[in-house]
PDB file of C-alpha atoms and ligand atoms in Angstrom:
ATOM      1  CA  UNK A  13      27.743  37.868 127.862  1.00  0.00           C
ATOM      2  CA  UNK A  14      24.417  39.592 128.271  1.00  0.00           C
ATOM      3  CA  UNK A  15      21.904  39.994 131.077  1.00  0.00           C
ATOM      4  CA  UNK A  16      18.842  37.991 130.094  1.00  0.00           C
ATOM      5  CA  UNK A  17      15.477  37.976 131.830  1.00  0.00           C
ATOM      6  CA  UNK A  18      13.255  34.946 131.228  1.00  0.00           C
ATOM      7  CA  UNK A  19       9.568  35.453 132.039  1.00  0.00           C
ATOM      8  CA  UNK A  20       7.870  32.060 131.781  1.00  0.00           C
ATOM      9  CA  UNK A  21       5.405  30.301 134.073  1.00  0.00           C
ATOM     10  CA  UNK A  22       6.235  26.798 132.818  1.00  0.00           C
ATOM     11  CA  UNK A  23       8.909  25.657 135.258  1.00  0.00           C
ATOM     12  CA  UNK A  24      10.500  23.099 132.931  1.00  0.00           C
ATOM     13  CA  UNK A  25      10.982  25.679 130.165  1.00  0.00           C
ATOM     14  CA  UNK A  26      12.184  28.286 132.651  1.00  0.00           C
ATOM     15  CA  UNK A  27      14.817  25.926 134.055  1.00  0.00           C
ATOM     16  CA  UNK A  28      15.892  24.741 130.607  1.00  0.00           C
ATOM     17  CA  UNK A  29      16.292  28.351 129.430  1.00  0.00           C
ATOM     18  CA  UNK A  30      18.258  29.290 132.524  1.00  0.00           C
ATOM     19  CA  UNK A  31      20.578  26.318 132.148  1.00  0.00           C
ATOM     20  CA  UNK A  32      21.095  26.668 128.391  1.00  0.00           C
ATOM     21  CA  UNK A  33      21.651  30.422 128.429  1.00  0.00           C
ATOM     22  CA  UNK A  34      23.920  30.271 131.467  1.00  0.00           C
ATOM     23  CA  UNK A  35      25.998  27.665 129.655  1.00  0.00           C
ATOM     24  CA  UNK A  36      26.099  30.046 126.684  1.00  0.00           C
ATOM     25  CA  UNK A  37      27.763  32.561 129.011  1.00  0.00           C
ATOM     26  CA  UNK A  38      24.801  34.793 129.848  1.00  0.00           C
ATOM     27  CA  UNK A  39      23.662  36.060 133.232  1.00  0.00           C
ATOM     28  CA  UNK A  40      20.088  34.845 133.577  1.00  0.00           C
ATOM     29  CA  UNK A  41      17.285  36.062 135.832  1.00  0.00           C
ATOM     30  CA  UNK A  42      13.866  34.422 135.774  1.00  0.00           C
ATOM     31  CA  UNK A  43      10.300  35.275 136.724  1.00  0.00           C
ATOM     32  CA  UNK A  44       7.294  32.955 136.776  1.00  0.00           C
ATOM     33  CA  UNK A  45       4.738  35.746 136.668  1.00  0.00           C
ATOM     34  CA  UNK A  46       4.299  38.699 134.371  1.00  0.00           C
ATOM     35  CA  UNK A  47       4.238  41.420 136.969  1.00  0.00           C
ATOM     36  CA  UNK A  48       7.345  40.045 138.669  1.00  0.00           C
ATOM     37  CA  UNK A  49       8.932  40.138 135.224  1.00  0.00           C
ATOM     38  CA  UNK A  50       7.922  43.756 134.761  1.00  0.00           C
ATOM     39  CA  UNK A  51       9.469  44.654 138.119  1.00  0.00           C
ATOM     40  CA  UNK A  52      12.683  42.928 137.098  1.00  0.00           C
ATOM     41  CA  UNK A  53      12.755  44.824 133.806  1.00  0.00           C
ATOM     42  CA  UNK A  54      12.559  48.051 135.775  1.00  0.00           C
ATOM     43  CA  UNK A  55      15.006  47.100 138.529  1.00  0.00           C
ATOM     44  CA  UNK A  56      17.350  44.642 136.857  1.00  0.00           C
ATOM     45  CA  UNK A  57      18.158  46.439 133.609  1.00  0.00           C
ATOM     46  CA  UNK A  58      18.195  43.273 131.453  1.00  0.00           C
ATOM     47  CA  UNK A  59      19.629  43.483 127.923  1.00  0.00           C
ATOM     48  CA  UNK A  60      17.159  40.994 126.458  1.00  0.00           C
ATOM     49  CA  UNK A  61      13.782  39.786 127.734  1.00  0.00           C
ATOM     50  CA  UNK A  62      12.444  36.358 126.790  1.00  0.00           C
ATOM     51  CA  UNK A  63       8.723  36.632 127.350  1.00  0.00           C
ATOM     52  CA  UNK A  64       6.148  33.862 127.385  1.00  0.00           C
ATOM     53  CA  UNK A  65       2.852  35.138 126.021  1.00  0.00           C
ATOM     54  CA  UNK A  66       0.691  32.787 128.094  1.00  0.00           C
ATOM     55  CA  UNK A  67       1.188  33.961 131.671  1.00  0.00           C
ATOM     56  CA  UNK A  68      -1.150  33.346 134.616  1.00  0.00           C
ATOM     57  CA  UNK A  69      -1.477  36.902 135.883  1.00  0.00           C
ATOM     58  CA  UNK A  70      -1.332  39.224 132.911  1.00  0.00           C
ATOM     59  CA  UNK A  71      -1.961  39.071 129.185  1.00  0.00           C
ATOM     60  CA  UNK A  72       1.339  38.704 127.332  1.00  0.00           C
ATOM     61  CA  UNK A  73       0.538  41.280 124.677  1.00  0.00           C
ATOM     62  CA  UNK A  74      -0.469  43.785 127.353  1.00  0.00           C
ATOM     63  CA  UNK A  75       2.776  43.069 129.189  1.00  0.00           C
ATOM     64  CA  UNK A  76       4.797  43.871 126.052  1.00  0.00           C
ATOM     65  CA  UNK A  77       3.121  47.283 125.970  1.00  0.00           C
ATOM     66  CA  UNK A  78       3.832  47.815 129.672  1.00  0.00           C
ATOM     67  CA  UNK A  79       7.503  46.958 129.190  1.00  0.00           C
ATOM     68  CA  UNK A  80       7.671  49.191 126.130  1.00  0.00           C
ATOM     69  CA  UNK A  81       6.253  52.099 128.088  1.00  0.00           C
ATOM     70  CA  UNK A  82       9.278  51.895 130.359  1.00  0.00           C
ATOM     71  CA  UNK A  83      12.105  50.358 128.352  1.00  0.00           C
ATOM     72  CA  UNK A  84      13.606  49.826 124.917  1.00  0.00           C
ATOM     73  CA  UNK A  85      14.973  46.421 125.947  1.00  0.00           C
ATOM     74  CA  UNK A  86      14.733  43.888 123.100  1.00  0.00           C
ATOM     75  CA  UNK A  87      11.884  41.427 123.701  1.00  0.00           C
ATOM     76  CA  UNK A  88      11.797  37.916 122.260  1.00  0.00           C
ATOM     77  CA  UNK A  89       8.362  36.407 122.640  1.00  0.00           C
ATOM     78  CA  UNK A  90       7.873  32.736 123.509  1.00  0.00           C
ATOM     79  CA  UNK A  91       4.622  31.437 122.170  1.00  0.00           C
ATOM     80  CA  UNK A  92       2.883  28.095 122.127  1.00  0.00           C
ATOM     81  CA  UNK A  93       0.554  29.289 119.423  1.00  0.00           C
ATOM     82  CA  UNK A  94       2.037  28.916 116.003  1.00  0.00           C
ATOM     83  CA  UNK A  95      -0.505  31.319 114.597  1.00  0.00           C
ATOM     84  CA  UNK A  96       0.221  34.461 112.672  1.00  0.00           C
ATOM     85  CA  UNK A  97      -2.240  36.885 114.295  1.00  0.00           C
ATOM     86  CA  UNK A  98      -0.713  36.446 117.784  1.00  0.00           C
ATOM     87  CA  UNK A  99       2.815  36.918 116.490  1.00  0.00           C
ATOM     88  CA  UNK A 100       1.831  39.928 114.408  1.00  0.00           C
ATOM     89  CA  UNK A 101       0.108  41.447 117.431  1.00  0.00           C
ATOM     90  CA  UNK A 102       3.194  40.811 119.574  1.00  0.00           C
ATOM     91  CA  UNK A 103       5.498  42.376 116.992  1.00  0.00           C
ATOM     92  CA  UNK A 104       3.122  45.313 116.489  1.00  0.00           C
ATOM     93  CA  UNK A 105       3.144  45.941 120.226  1.00  0.00           C
ATOM     94  CA  UNK A 106       6.903  46.160 120.356  1.00  0.00           C
ATOM     95  CA  UNK A 107       8.298  42.623 120.459  1.00  0.00           C
ATOM     96  CA  UNK A 108      11.491  42.213 118.429  1.00  0.00           C
ATOM     97  CA  UNK A 109      11.364  38.522 117.589  1.00  0.00           C
ATOM     98  CA  UNK A 110       9.671  35.304 118.651  1.00  0.00           C
ATOM     99  CA  UNK A 111      10.245  31.591 119.148  1.00  0.00           C
ATOM    100  CA  UNK A 112       7.565  28.917 119.013  1.00  0.00           C
ATOM    101  CA  UNK A 113       7.432  26.100 121.600  1.00  0.00           C
ATOM    102  CA  UNK A 114       8.975  23.632 121.647  1.00  0.00           C
ATOM    103  CA  UNK A 115      12.328  25.235 120.938  1.00  0.00           C
ATOM    104  CA  UNK A 116      15.954  24.434 121.684  1.00  0.00           C
ATOM    105  CA  UNK A 117      18.145  26.791 123.686  1.00  0.00           C
ATOM    106  CA  UNK A 118      20.533  27.006 120.733  1.00  0.00           C
ATOM    107  CA  UNK A 119      17.765  28.563 118.697  1.00  0.00           C
ATOM    108  CA  UNK A 120      17.001  31.029 121.493  1.00  0.00           C
ATOM    109  CA  UNK A 121      20.697  31.828 121.916  1.00  0.00           C
ATOM    110  CA  UNK A 122      20.909  32.599 118.183  1.00  0.00           C
ATOM    111  CA  UNK A 123      17.843  34.872 118.365  1.00  0.00           C
ATOM    112  CA  UNK A 124      19.418  36.644 121.344  1.00  0.00           C
ATOM    113  CA  UNK A 125      22.637  37.217 119.414  1.00  0.00           C
ATOM    114  CA  UNK A 126      20.589  38.615 116.525  1.00  0.00           C
ATOM    115  CA  UNK A 127      18.588  41.107 118.627  1.00  0.00           C
ATOM    116  CA  UNK A 128      21.757  42.178 120.437  1.00  0.00           C
ATOM    117  CA  UNK A 129      23.427  42.827 117.103  1.00  0.00           C
ATOM    118  CA  UNK A 130      20.452  44.868 115.942  1.00  0.00           C
ATOM    119  CA  UNK A 131      20.236  46.960 119.096  1.00  0.00           C
ATOM    120  CA  UNK A 132      23.435  48.921 118.766  1.00  0.00           C
ATOM    121  CA  UNK A 133      23.324  50.454 122.247  1.00  0.00           C
ATOM    122  CA  UNK A 134      23.030  47.089 123.896  1.00  0.00           C
ATOM    123  CA  UNK A 135      25.597  45.590 121.610  1.00  0.00           C
ATOM    124  CA  UNK A 136      28.433  47.858 122.645  1.00  0.00           C
ATOM    125  CA  UNK A 137      28.059  46.865 126.277  1.00  0.00           C
ATOM    126  CA  UNK A 138      28.286  43.149 125.597  1.00  0.00           C
ATOM    127  CA  UNK A 139      31.142  43.157 123.098  1.00  0.00           C
ATOM    128  CA  UNK A 140      34.276  41.607 124.520  1.00  0.00           C
ATOM    129  CA  UNK A 141      37.539  43.236 123.487  1.00  0.00           C
ATOM    130  CA  UNK A 142      39.031  41.610 120.402  1.00  0.00           C
ATOM    131  CA  UNK A 143      42.295  39.796 121.023  1.00  0.00           C
ATOM    132  CA  UNK A 144      44.779  38.837 118.361  1.00  0.00           C
ATOM    133  CA  UNK A 145      48.022  37.695 119.941  1.00  0.00           C
ATOM    134  CA  UNK A 146      49.273  40.544 122.135  1.00  0.00           C
ATOM    135  CA  UNK A 147      46.976  43.001 120.440  1.00  0.00           C
ATOM    136  CA  UNK A 148      43.775  43.922 122.297  1.00  0.00           C
ATOM    137  CA  UNK A 149      41.151  46.115 120.681  1.00  0.00           C
ATOM    138  CA  UNK A 150      38.227  47.395 122.720  1.00  0.00           C
ATOM    139  CA  UNK A 151      35.521  48.661 120.409  1.00  0.00           C
ATOM    140  CA  UNK A 152      33.495  50.121 123.254  1.00  0.00           C
ATOM    141  CA  UNK A 153      36.180  52.397 124.663  1.00  0.00           C
ATOM    142  CA  UNK A 154      37.915  52.680 121.268  1.00  0.00           C
ATOM    143  CA  UNK A 155      41.195  51.753 122.892  1.00  0.00           C
ATOM    144  CA  UNK A 156      43.828  49.406 121.572  1.00  0.00           C
ATOM    145  CA  UNK A 157      46.843  48.022 123.357  1.00  0.00           C
ATOM    146  CA  UNK A 158      49.851  46.058 122.178  1.00  0.00           C
ATOM    147  CA  UNK A 159      51.819  44.100 124.790  1.00  0.00           C
ATOM    148  CA  UNK A 160      49.786  45.973 127.395  1.00  0.00           C
ATOM    149  CA  UNK A 161      50.890  49.363 126.061  1.00  0.00           C
ATOM    150  CA  UNK A 162      48.229  51.724 124.843  1.00  0.00           C
ATOM    151  CA  UNK A 163      48.417  52.609 121.174  1.00  0.00           C
ATOM    152  CA  UNK A 164      47.787  56.257 120.314  1.00  0.00           C
ATOM    153  CA  UNK A 165      45.647  55.827 117.236  1.00  0.00           C
ATOM    154  CA  UNK A 166      43.819  58.395 115.163  1.00  0.00           C
ATOM    155  CA  UNK A 167      40.168  57.648 114.485  1.00  0.00           C
ATOM    156  CA  UNK A 168      40.628  56.090 111.054  1.00  0.00           C
ATOM    157  CA  UNK A 169      43.656  54.144 112.212  1.00  0.00           C
ATOM    158  CA  UNK A 170      41.555  52.617 114.964  1.00  0.00           C
ATOM    159  CA  UNK A 171      38.713  51.836 112.542  1.00  0.00           C
ATOM    160  CA  UNK A 172      41.171  50.248 110.129  1.00  0.00           C
ATOM    161  CA  UNK A 173      42.748  48.140 112.869  1.00  0.00           C
ATOM    162  CA  UNK A 174      39.312  47.066 114.078  1.00  0.00           C
ATOM    163  CA  UNK A 175      38.151  46.159 110.562  1.00  0.00           C
ATOM    164  CA  UNK A 176      41.246  43.998 110.024  1.00  0.00           C
ATOM    165  CA  UNK A 177      41.267  42.460 113.504  1.00  0.00           C
ATOM    166  CA  UNK A 178      37.618  41.499 113.356  1.00  0.00           C
ATOM    167  CA  UNK A 179      38.524  39.336 110.375  1.00  0.00           C
ATOM    168  CA  UNK A 180      41.992  38.341 111.464  1.00  0.00           C
ATOM    169  CA  UNK A 181      43.549  35.570 109.460  1.00  0.00           C
ATOM    170  CA  UNK A 182      41.587  36.570 106.375  1.00  0.00           C
ATOM    171  CA  UNK A 183      42.672  38.773 103.518  1.00  0.00           C
ATOM    172  CA  UNK A 184      40.621  41.971 103.427  1.00  0.00           C
ATOM    173  CA  UNK A 185      40.703  43.877 100.138  1.00  0.00           C
ATOM    174  CA  UNK A 186      41.416  47.577  99.949  1.00  0.00           C
ATOM    175  CA  UNK A 187      38.013  48.084  98.316  1.00  0.00           C
ATOM    176  CA  UNK A 188      36.384  46.444 101.357  1.00  0.00           C
ATOM    177  CA  UNK A 189      38.404  48.639 103.697  1.00  0.00           C
ATOM    178  CA  UNK A 190      37.469  51.776 101.753  1.00  0.00           C
ATOM    179  CA  UNK A 191      33.824  50.802 102.015  1.00  0.00           C
ATOM    180  CA  UNK A 192      33.966  49.860 105.700  1.00  0.00           C
ATOM    181  CA  UNK A 193      36.328  52.421 107.156  1.00  0.00           C
ATOM    182  CA  UNK A 194      35.861  55.350 104.812  1.00  0.00           C
ATOM    183  CA  UNK A 195      32.336  54.558 103.590  1.00  0.00           C
ATOM    184  CA  UNK A 196      33.561  54.961 100.031  1.00  0.00           C
ATOM    185  CA  UNK A 197      32.056  52.051  98.188  1.00  0.00           C
ATOM    186  CA  UNK A 198      33.257  53.293  94.820  1.00  0.00           C
ATOM    187  CA  UNK A 199      35.996  55.529  93.586  1.00  0.00           C
ATOM    188  CA  UNK A 200      38.014  55.642  96.782  1.00  0.00           C
ATOM    189  CA  UNK A 201      41.748  55.539  96.383  1.00  0.00           C
ATOM    190  CA  UNK A 202      43.897  52.584  97.412  1.00  0.00           C
ATOM    191  CA  UNK A 203      46.436  55.231  98.352  1.00  0.00           C
ATOM    192  CA  UNK A 204      44.228  56.276 101.281  1.00  0.00           C
ATOM    193  CA  UNK A 205      44.400  52.750 102.643  1.00  0.00           C
ATOM    194  CA  UNK A 206      48.132  52.463 101.979  1.00  0.00           C
ATOM    195  CA  UNK A 207      48.909  55.679 103.832  1.00  0.00           C
ATOM    196  CA  UNK A 208      46.885  54.703 106.886  1.00  0.00           C
ATOM    197  CA  UNK A 209      48.375  51.216 106.830  1.00  0.00           C
ATOM    198  CA  UNK A 210      51.864  52.627 106.920  1.00  0.00           C
ATOM    199  CA  UNK A 211      50.950  54.852 109.877  1.00  0.00           C
ATOM    200  CA  UNK A 212      49.358  51.908 111.626  1.00  0.00           C
ATOM    201  CA  UNK A 213      52.442  49.762 110.994  1.00  0.00           C
ATOM    202  CA  UNK A 214      54.659  52.375 112.529  1.00  0.00           C
ATOM    203  CA  UNK A 215      52.480  52.510 115.633  1.00  0.00           C
ATOM    204  CA  UNK A 216      52.558  48.735 115.899  1.00  0.00           C
ATOM    205  CA  UNK A 217      56.337  48.917 115.671  1.00  0.00           C
ATOM    206  CA  UNK A 218      56.656  47.038 112.420  1.00  0.00           C
ATOM    207  CA  UNK A 219      57.215  47.713 108.739  1.00  0.00           C
ATOM    208  CA  UNK A 220      55.993  46.399 105.407  1.00  0.00           C
ATOM    209  CA  UNK A 221      59.407  44.830 104.879  1.00  0.00           C
ATOM    210  CA  UNK A 222      59.331  43.154 108.290  1.00  0.00           C
ATOM    211  CA  UNK A 223      55.678  42.586 109.069  1.00  0.00           C
ATOM    212  CA  UNK A 224      54.398  41.021 112.245  1.00  0.00           C
ATOM    213  CA  UNK A 225      50.664  41.670 112.505  1.00  0.00           C
ATOM    214  CA  UNK A 226      49.930  43.409 109.212  1.00  0.00           C
ATOM    215  CA  UNK A 227      50.714  41.467 106.080  1.00  0.00           C
ATOM    216  CA  UNK A 228      50.120  42.912 102.635  1.00  0.00           C
ATOM    217  CA  UNK A 229      49.036  40.388 100.069  1.00  0.00           C
ATOM    218  CA  UNK A 230      50.148  41.826  96.776  1.00  0.00           C
ATOM    219  CA  UNK A 231      47.324  42.689  94.441  1.00  0.00           C
ATOM    220  CA  UNK A 232      44.705  41.420  96.902  1.00  0.00           C
ATOM    221  CA  UNK A 233      44.683  43.275 100.202  1.00  0.00           C
ATOM    222  CA  UNK A 234      45.809  43.015 103.793  1.00  0.00           C
ATOM    223  CA  UNK A 235      45.729  40.299 106.391  1.00  0.00           C
ATOM    224  CA  UNK A 236      46.085  40.771 110.133  1.00  0.00           C
ATOM    225  CA  UNK A 237      47.553  37.739 111.898  1.00  0.00           C
ATOM    226  CA  UNK A 238      48.802  36.685 115.304  1.00  0.00           C
ATOM    227  CA  UNK A 239      52.563  36.651 114.671  1.00  0.00           C
ATOM    228  CA  UNK A 240      53.103  34.083 117.447  1.00  0.00           C
ATOM    229  CA  UNK A 241      51.012  31.539 115.647  1.00  0.00           C
ATOM    230  CA  UNK A 242      51.467  32.460 112.047  1.00  0.00           C
ATOM    231  CA  UNK A 243      55.014  33.563 111.326  1.00  0.00           C
ATOM    232  CA  UNK A 244      55.395  34.551 107.704  1.00  0.00           C
TER     233      UNK A 244
HETATM  234 CA1   CA B  28       2.813  29.834 129.781  1.00  0.00          CA
END
């Protein structure tokens, strides 16, 4: 869920965006005029702005610059003109992406996901905690709980758990874990992973011999599963 501001004078598009993005789980505010939009950027703290370039009261490109003077919020431009110079000008003035009318809300929702991913600061505030069975991992607060009990995890243990949980159900190789968690793309030791896995197992109250969440796949890697749904 993210806070989205739609600045668009065309009522039909504004309503369609509001409906589609609300259905996609976002909180949507709208403005029909550019200066109202600017006020809402300043007062409403949106996480993404969808901005029509053709507004009645202010030039769209100028409005991008005004928003940029006050905020780093990602801006996705809505344009009716499928011409390169306008888009280039919008991007040069600080827009992050654009969609060309007519567009579907699914396309806009995908663009929104993409800019949220790219803007790390915004991303952390919209990430929902990961849930795998009774395991809950909150990337933002770097807290994990199992059966409602907080797990006391060291930094790398948390990173390892997060890396595995974000791909739960899939086998993740030790080389991938070394690259992701330890930033050692080459030459890292499997032993590093093994040691941290054994610590993590202990904290999850399980063992390699009697796994629940963490399953080693011999010669391949590790798989994190929901033990309630995938008993091994
Ligand atoms: Ca317009």
